[in-house]
Amino acid sequence: MRCWLKIEEMALEELMQRLNAVSQCADEIMHQDIIPLYAADIQDQLKKQFAYLSGGRGGDGCPVITFPDYPAFSEIPEKEFQNVLTYLTSIPSLRDAGIGFILVIDRRQDKWTSVKASILRIAASFPGNLQLVLVLRPTGFFHRALSDIAFRFNRDELKMKVPIIMLGSVSELQGYIDKTQLTEDLGGTLDYCHNRWLSRRTAIEGFAQKVKQTAQILQSFGTELAETELPNDVQSTSSLLATHTEKKDKMKEDIRVAVEQGDDILGSITKPVTENPEYKLNQDQLDNQTTVERLLAQLHETETAFDEFWIKHQQKLEQCLRLRNFEQDFREVKASLDIVSERLSAFTDVGNSRSHVEHILKDLANFEEKSHETVAKARMLASERDAFIQSNHYAVDSIIPKCSELHHLCDAFTTETERRRNLLNKSLELHDLLEKSMKWCDEGIYLLASQPVDKCQSQDGAESALQEIEKFLDTGAGNKIKELNKIYREYAHILNEDLKEHVQKVFQKQESMEEMFQKRQVSLKKLAAKQTRPVQPVAPRPEAFVKSPCTSPGLQRENVSNSESSALRRVNYRKAKSEMTELHQSRGGSTMDDEENLAVLRQHVMNELIETERAYVEELLCVLEGYAAEMDNPLMAHLISPELQNKKDILFGNMEEIYHFHNRIFLRELETYVEYPELVGRCFLDQMEDFQIYEKYCQNKPRSESLWRQFSDSVFFQECQRKLDHKLSLDSYLLKPVQRITKYQLLLKEMLKYSKNCEGAEDLQEALTSILGILKAVNDSMHQIAITGYDGNLNELGKLLMQGSFNVWTDHKKGHTKVKDLARFKPMQRHLFLHEKAVLFCKKREENGEGYEKAPSYSYKHSLNMAAVGITENVKGDAKKFEIWYNAREEVYIIQAPTPEVKATWVNEIRKVLTSQLQACREASQHRTLEQTQSLPLPLPASSCASPSRNHTRNTKKMEEKKADLTSLEGCGTTVAPKYPEKGKGWAKPSHSLDASEENDGWSSAEEPLNSSDAEEEGGGGGGEMKLTPGKYTVVTDYDKGVSEEFTVKSGDLVQLIREGEDGLWFVKNLSSGREGWIPANNLLMLIGNSKSAQSLSSSESGTASSNLSTSSSCSDSCNVSSTSFSDIKG
């Protein structure tokens, strides 16, 4: 850099010297260094032509200055006179001017007095040397004589430094000056035009001034270029180079114009010779030609000097630009290297299984492939060092360290990548060894479990079993871990706490398995040596049973799929369980042998649980890294359609949350129970709350499924599947969480089956119950989100307790708003949702579509506030029916469940809700009573109040005893309670909404299209109505709208149908009141139901024992009044 600055200073100094020389030379050529006067400055004075330099020369080369006859000579201002003489004497060369000038004063038309004055004035003002003064005296006789006389007398007065010769004629003048050197007005032949001469002089001087100015401008420009500080960025450097280049081009253009100007002047001077080769230029023309040629030479010298300087300056700027580009590329490449190095440092995980390590190795290979471009660019940039050195770059001292740094970073990255790969390969080797040991242990456990016990009771059978065991143990040489300390030493650099713990567990499992073999060998040797008792024969082993070990903990996707390995394990379980059962049935059996077989089966279940859990975690990781993370990868953004962008949360739901729970918590907890499989129920119970995250995932599944179907053909998903080498598409993996949460209950059932008498049996049963509860909650929530048309917030109704499909009849005391409501002898198909605060009635609608879109939706119809609900548990004639009534039986809904078991479940759940509400109201009332220091009497004794669910059976029995003596058939139906919100206000708003999609569940009953009706939706009754015939019937609902206004019937009245009239009317007699009247046939169908025996559907008329539970309370404000009643009604 310093060297370059010195070179630049030297170049600038040389340029300044050469341009200064040009300026001085231009002044010397034009004699401006002596007399700085230009023709353009005195152009008006020169135009008067009172004196001119014709270009003629005397005999010895003296320049001739002519003073022509100028009448106003005496009136010329002295300043102008001096300027003209000074300028004219400055034109000839210094050599010619040094010889002296010849003055020709033409006064032939003048007077002697004027001649005298002119001579005196010229003599006083002439600035140059005089060689000779020639005066053409006046030609008039008088003035000529006068001038001769006056000249003689005034010779001393006119005496000058040179002689003055009076001439009488032009011919005498030619005796002193050659005719060719005199102008035509003096009788000569010299071609002279004053205007042409003046124009040429002005042009030559202008050109000389142009040459000087160009040199000066180039001086300033060169100084500016040299003093400009070099920018520190590429853009500024490029801009500066462009600006300087533009200015240089302008300078070059000015020089070109100046050269053209000089060539034009030179051409005009030599034009006569060009046109006429015989033409000879006078001395003045020759001097002008020489002057212009010299000026042109100086101009070329100026251009050459500037070009040489510009080449150096341009080279400096270009090198500066190259340096800035290098520095910018260096910063970008170094930043990229820092990023890839940082990402490489994140590859610290050595994997927790073979498949995990393979996945990490694959990720490392992909990362290395993506980083290859960055490293290659860095190496290419570092290789430019030699080019900088060869080009003698001025900043090579700062470039070389940067190139060396890039080489070092690239080498370090490559070395670290190779080190990471070696660590992962070592980890893969260790996991191979561990999996071999695990597989060997599984095969050994399988061998122990599959050996036929009946055959081992004989000597030959025992010896055969011993041979099998010894043969199997011989295979352990290449499969088992021999020395634990050797493993620790060999793999010390990759063993973290988790991996070390895993190695210890595998080694412990291997030791435990070998210990089991040793015990089995001891037993078999005793049997082979001596038979102590006869052996009870048992059923032989199935011949087709294939001996195959369980899969190892690591994932072997390329060999055996998860479904295949699960099927194989199930075969093993069934085989081992079958043999154990047959052995137990055929002989008394040893308790120790039974427990050993059960332990083997428990271990099988535990192995499957842990192995499938590892596989599940690995599959979730693949999806999250191979699909979800790639949606945020800028390199893959071009493959994602705009409609799919920002939809990751919809497509994957909370899968990441599920993955972290299983990977960080649940899997590790499971592994701690590997040696104690019967206690694994505690692990599930400890983490049961975390399993609630599956509800969120399942609720999002329909949206995810819909989005997948829309974009399943996306190039992005195909590319991700190709990279992961998956045979199945993404939707199969999105279903994994749903499959997994349902798999746990199956495994827990298996584990519980083999752990009946173990310490953790209760925990296993509780864990199974909890898992089933979660599955039910998930299933219920899937149906709940399919409800459409509900105006309020479903979350405000409390927890969803139950849901299912039922046949529903209505039996209301109030008058019907629609005629078709009277024809409710056929059931409505309704899907009920029981919440803590309300029960919702919805209509199930089947949808057309695929996948989740084919699932049903539920149109909201109405709802009942649980605070005003009562139930009748049994309805006469059908063990599957029960009643839900509202507001003291103003509205009664007869519910028919699919099975008696479903009915019992619903009735128990509703009972729990009602009793818990009653208990809460009683506690609130007691608290308010204590605050007000006054008591409010309750309508029923404390013993009749509902108790918590755990005491429900005992309290129910007491209530049955108390109610046995009651004669009222509706003792449970009368309650003291305030009015509740009317149906349709807040709780029961009918809605006509669009249908949603949802899938049916296990509680749903089959539709009965031939025996069901829905008047609200289908517009009235269907075919097959009941035929009315004369007879006696019992009324099931009030009626006051007969043809005769006085004729009314009430629920429970006995009526007689006498005859059928016109227009569908029947003449009816109320046997209870004795009144008669006409009633439309359609109304009669609703009034008398479908039984001629007058069997009422109301709870008061039930023929079988029924239990009614009602809760009517005003808990919202003060809980002032609350009542409940339990009764058994005997028919």
mmCIF file with all atom_site columns, C-alpha atoms in Angstrom, residues 763-841:
data_model
loop_
_atom_site.group_PDB
_atom_site.id
_atom_site.type_symbol
_atom_site.label_atom_id
_atom_site.label_alt_id
_atom_site.label_comp_id
_atom_site.label_asym_id
_atom_site.label_entity_id
_atom_site.label_seq_id
_atom_site.pdbx_PDB_ins_code
_atom_site.Cartn_x
_atom_site.Cartn_y
_atom_site.Cartn_z
_atom_site.occupancy
_atom_site.B_iso_or_equiv
_atom_site.pdbx_formal_charge
_atom_site.auth_seq_id
_atom_site.auth_comp_id
_atom_site.auth_asym_id
_atom_site.auth_atom_id
_atom_site.pdbx_PDB_model_num
ATOM 1  C CA . ASP A 1 763 ? -52.318  -49.287 39.234 1.00 0.00 ? 763 ASP A CA 1
ATOM 2  C CA . LEU A 1 764 ? -52.634  -51.116 35.926 1.00 0.00 ? 764 LEU A CA 1
ATOM 3  C CA . GLN A 1 765 ? -56.418  -51.279 36.287 1.00 0.00 ? 765 GLN A CA 1
ATOM 4  C CA . GLU A 1 766 ? -56.581  -47.591 37.205 1.00 0.00 ? 766 GLU A CA 1
ATOM 5  C CA . ALA A 1 767 ? -54.293  -46.679 34.301 1.00 0.00 ? 767 ALA A CA 1
ATOM 6  C CA . LEU A 1 768 ? -56.451  -48.695 31.905 1.00 0.00 ? 768 LEU A CA 1
ATOM 7  C CA . THR A 1 769 ? -59.576  -46.972 33.177 1.00 0.00 ? 769 THR A CA 1
ATOM 8  C CA . SER A 1 770 ? -57.937  -43.560 32.821 1.00 0.00 ? 770 SER A CA 1
ATOM 9  C CA . ILE A 1 771 ? -56.759  -44.275 29.279 1.00 0.00 ? 771 ILE A CA 1
ATOM 10 C CA . LEU A 1 772 ? -60.240  -45.424 28.313 1.00 0.00 ? 772 LEU A CA 1
ATOM 11 C CA . GLY A 1 773 ? -61.586  -42.238 29.865 1.00 0.00 ? 773 GLY A CA 1
ATOM 12 C CA . ILE A 1 774 ? -59.244  -40.171 27.754 1.00 0.00 ? 774 ILE A CA 1
ATOM 13 C CA . LEU A 1 775 ? -60.286  -42.065 24.641 1.00 0.00 ? 775 LEU A CA 1
ATOM 14 C CA . LYS A 1 776 ? -63.920  -41.429 25.507 1.00 0.00 ? 776 LYS A CA 1
ATOM 15 C CA . ALA A 1 777 ? -63.239  -37.718 26.116 1.00 0.00 ? 777 ALA A CA 1
ATOM 16 C CA . VAL A 1 778 ? -61.404  -37.502 22.809 1.00 0.00 ? 778 VAL A CA 1
ATOM 17 C CA . ASN A 1 779 ? -64.224  -39.320 21.039 1.00 0.00 ? 779 ASN A CA 1
ATOM 18 C CA . ASP A 1 780 ? -66.866  -37.134 22.668 1.00 0.00 ? 780 ASP A CA 1
ATOM 19 C CA . SER A 1 781 ? -65.009  -33.961 21.776 1.00 0.00 ? 781 SER A CA 1
ATOM 20 C CA . MET A 1 782 ? -64.814  -35.078 18.145 1.00 0.00 ? 782 MET A CA 1
ATOM 21 C CA . HIS A 1 783 ? -68.608  -35.277 18.118 1.00 0.00 ? 783 HIS A CA 1
ATOM 22 C CA . GLN A 1 784 ? -69.001  -32.005 20.002 1.00 0.00 ? 784 GLN A CA 1
ATOM 23 C CA . ILE A 1 785 ? -67.060  -30.000 17.438 1.00 0.00 ? 785 ILE A CA 1
ATOM 24 C CA . ALA A 1 786 ? -69.477  -31.289 14.785 1.00 0.00 ? 786 ALA A CA 1
ATOM 25 C CA . ILE A 1 787 ? -72.437  -29.487 16.415 1.00 0.00 ? 787 ILE A CA 1
ATOM 26 C CA . THR A 1 788 ? -73.812  -26.738 14.192 1.00 0.00 ? 788 THR A CA 1
ATOM 27 C CA . GLY A 1 789 ? -76.401  -24.052 14.830 1.00 0.00 ? 789 GLY A CA 1
ATOM 28 C CA . TYR A 1 790 ? -75.793  -23.476 18.549 1.00 0.00 ? 790 TYR A CA 1
ATOM 29 C CA . ASP A 1 791 ? -75.721  -19.731 19.196 1.00 0.00 ? 791 ASP A CA 1
ATOM 30 C CA . GLY A 1 792 ? -73.918  -19.792 22.525 1.00 0.00 ? 792 GLY A CA 1
ATOM 31 C CA . ASN A 1 793 ? -70.507  -21.004 23.678 1.00 0.00 ? 793 ASN A CA 1
ATOM 32 C CA . LEU A 1 794 ? -70.466  -24.765 24.245 1.00 0.00 ? 794 LEU A CA 1
ATOM 33 C CA . ASN A 1 795 ? -67.616  -24.353 26.720 1.00 0.00 ? 795 ASN A CA 1
ATOM 34 C CA . GLU A 1 796 ? -69.992  -22.490 29.051 1.00 0.00 ? 796 GLU A CA 1
ATOM 35 C CA . LEU A 1 797 ? -72.088  -25.659 29.399 1.00 0.00 ? 797 LEU A CA 1
ATOM 36 C CA . GLY A 1 798 ? -69.346  -27.351 31.371 1.00 0.00 ? 798 GLY A CA 1
ATOM 37 C CA . LYS A 1 799 ? -67.563  -30.604 30.706 1.00 0.00 ? 799 LYS A CA 1
ATOM 38 C CA . LEU A 1 800 ? -69.037  -32.948 28.099 1.00 0.00 ? 800 LEU A CA 1
ATOM 39 C CA . LEU A 1 801 ? -69.945  -36.099 30.038 1.00 0.00 ? 801 LEU A CA 1
ATOM 40 C CA . MET A 1 802 ? -71.786  -38.313 27.555 1.00 0.00 ? 802 MET A CA 1
ATOM 41 C CA . GLN A 1 803 ? -73.021  -38.318 23.961 1.00 0.00 ? 803 GLN A CA 1
ATOM 42 C CA . GLY A 1 804 ? -75.004  -40.791 21.919 1.00 0.00 ? 804 GLY A CA 1
ATOM 43 C CA . SER A 1 805 ? -77.926  -41.424 19.575 1.00 0.00 ? 805 SER A CA 1
ATOM 44 C CA . PHE A 1 806 ? -81.418  -42.231 20.873 1.00 0.00 ? 806 PHE A CA 1
ATOM 45 C CA . ASN A 1 807 ? -85.059  -42.550 19.873 1.00 0.00 ? 807 ASN A CA 1
ATOM 46 C CA . VAL A 1 808 ? -86.997  -39.685 21.483 1.00 0.00 ? 808 VAL A CA 1
ATOM 47 C CA . TRP A 1 809 ? -90.756  -39.159 22.097 1.00 0.00 ? 809 TRP A CA 1
ATOM 48 C CA . THR A 1 810 ? -92.243  -35.945 23.509 1.00 0.00 ? 810 THR A CA 1
ATOM 49 C CA . ASP A 1 811 ? -95.110  -35.690 26.004 1.00 0.00 ? 811 ASP A CA 1
ATOM 50 C CA . HIS A 1 812 ? -95.793  -32.060 26.979 1.00 0.00 ? 812 HIS A CA 1
ATOM 51 C CA . LYS A 1 813 ? -98.536  -30.662 29.221 1.00 0.00 ? 813 LYS A CA 1
ATOM 52 C CA . LYS A 1 814 ? -98.715  -27.338 27.414 1.00 0.00 ? 814 LYS A CA 1
ATOM 53 C CA . GLY A 1 815 ? -100.612 -26.952 24.215 1.00 0.00 ? 815 GLY A CA 1
ATOM 54 C CA . HIS A 1 816 ? -98.805  -27.789 20.999 1.00 0.00 ? 816 HIS A CA 1
ATOM 55 C CA . THR A 1 817 ? -97.802  -25.022 18.676 1.00 0.00 ? 817 THR A CA 1
ATOM 56 C CA . LYS A 1 818 ? -97.979  -27.276 15.661 1.00 0.00 ? 818 LYS A CA 1
ATOM 57 C CA . VAL A 1 819 ? -100.627 -29.783 14.695 1.00 0.00 ? 819 VAL A CA 1
ATOM 58 C CA . LYS A 1 820 ? -97.939  -32.199 13.635 1.00 0.00 ? 820 LYS A CA 1
ATOM 59 C CA . ASP A 1 821 ? -96.615  -32.244 17.236 1.00 0.00 ? 821 ASP A CA 1
ATOM 60 C CA . LEU A 1 822 ? -99.770  -34.191 18.141 1.00 0.00 ? 822 LEU A CA 1
ATOM 61 C CA . ALA A 1 823 ? -98.658  -37.077 15.961 1.00 0.00 ? 823 ALA A CA 1
ATOM 62 C CA . ARG A 1 824 ? -95.571  -37.932 17.977 1.00 0.00 ? 824 ARG A CA 1
ATOM 63 C CA . PHE A 1 825 ? -96.401  -41.617 18.307 1.00 0.00 ? 825 PHE A CA 1
ATOM 64 C CA . LYS A 1 826 ? -93.306  -42.340 16.202 1.00 0.00 ? 826 LYS A CA 1
ATOM 65 C CA . PRO A 1 827 ? -89.867  -41.562 17.632 1.00 0.00 ? 827 PRO A CA 1
ATOM 66 C CA . MET A 1 828 ? -87.489  -38.825 16.550 1.00 0.00 ? 828 MET A CA 1
ATOM 67 C CA . GLN A 1 829 ? -83.871  -39.708 15.975 1.00 0.00 ? 829 GLN A CA 1
ATOM 68 C CA . ARG A 1 830 ? -81.856  -37.434 18.231 1.00 0.00 ? 830 ARG A CA 1
ATOM 69 C CA . HIS A 1 831 ? -78.211  -37.298 19.248 1.00 0.00 ? 831 HIS A CA 1
ATOM 70 C CA . LEU A 1 832 ? -77.907  -36.182 22.888 1.00 0.00 ? 832 LEU A CA 1
ATOM 71 C CA . PHE A 1 833 ? -74.947  -34.362 24.406 1.00 0.00 ? 833 PHE A CA 1
ATOM 72 C CA . LEU A 1 834 ? -74.909  -34.401 28.215 1.00 0.00 ? 834 LEU A CA 1
ATOM 73 C CA . HIS A 1 835 ? -72.943  -31.512 29.753 1.00 0.00 ? 835 HIS A CA 1
ATOM 74 C CA . GLU A 1 836 ? -72.597  -30.563 33.379 1.00 0.00 ? 836 GLU A CA 1
ATOM 75 C CA . LYS A 1 837 ? -75.051  -27.687 32.963 1.00 0.00 ? 837 LYS A CA 1
ATOM 76 C CA . ALA A 1 838 ? -77.304  -28.701 30.068 1.00 0.00 ? 838 ALA A CA 1
ATOM 77 C CA . VAL A 1 839 ? -78.357  -31.526 27.804 1.00 0.00 ? 839 VAL A CA 1
ATOM 78 C CA . LEU A 1 840 ? -78.442  -30.760 24.075 1.00 0.00 ? 840 LEU A CA 1
ATOM 79 C CA . PHE A 1 841 ? -80.783  -32.387 21.561 1.00 0.00 ? 841 PHE A CA 1
#
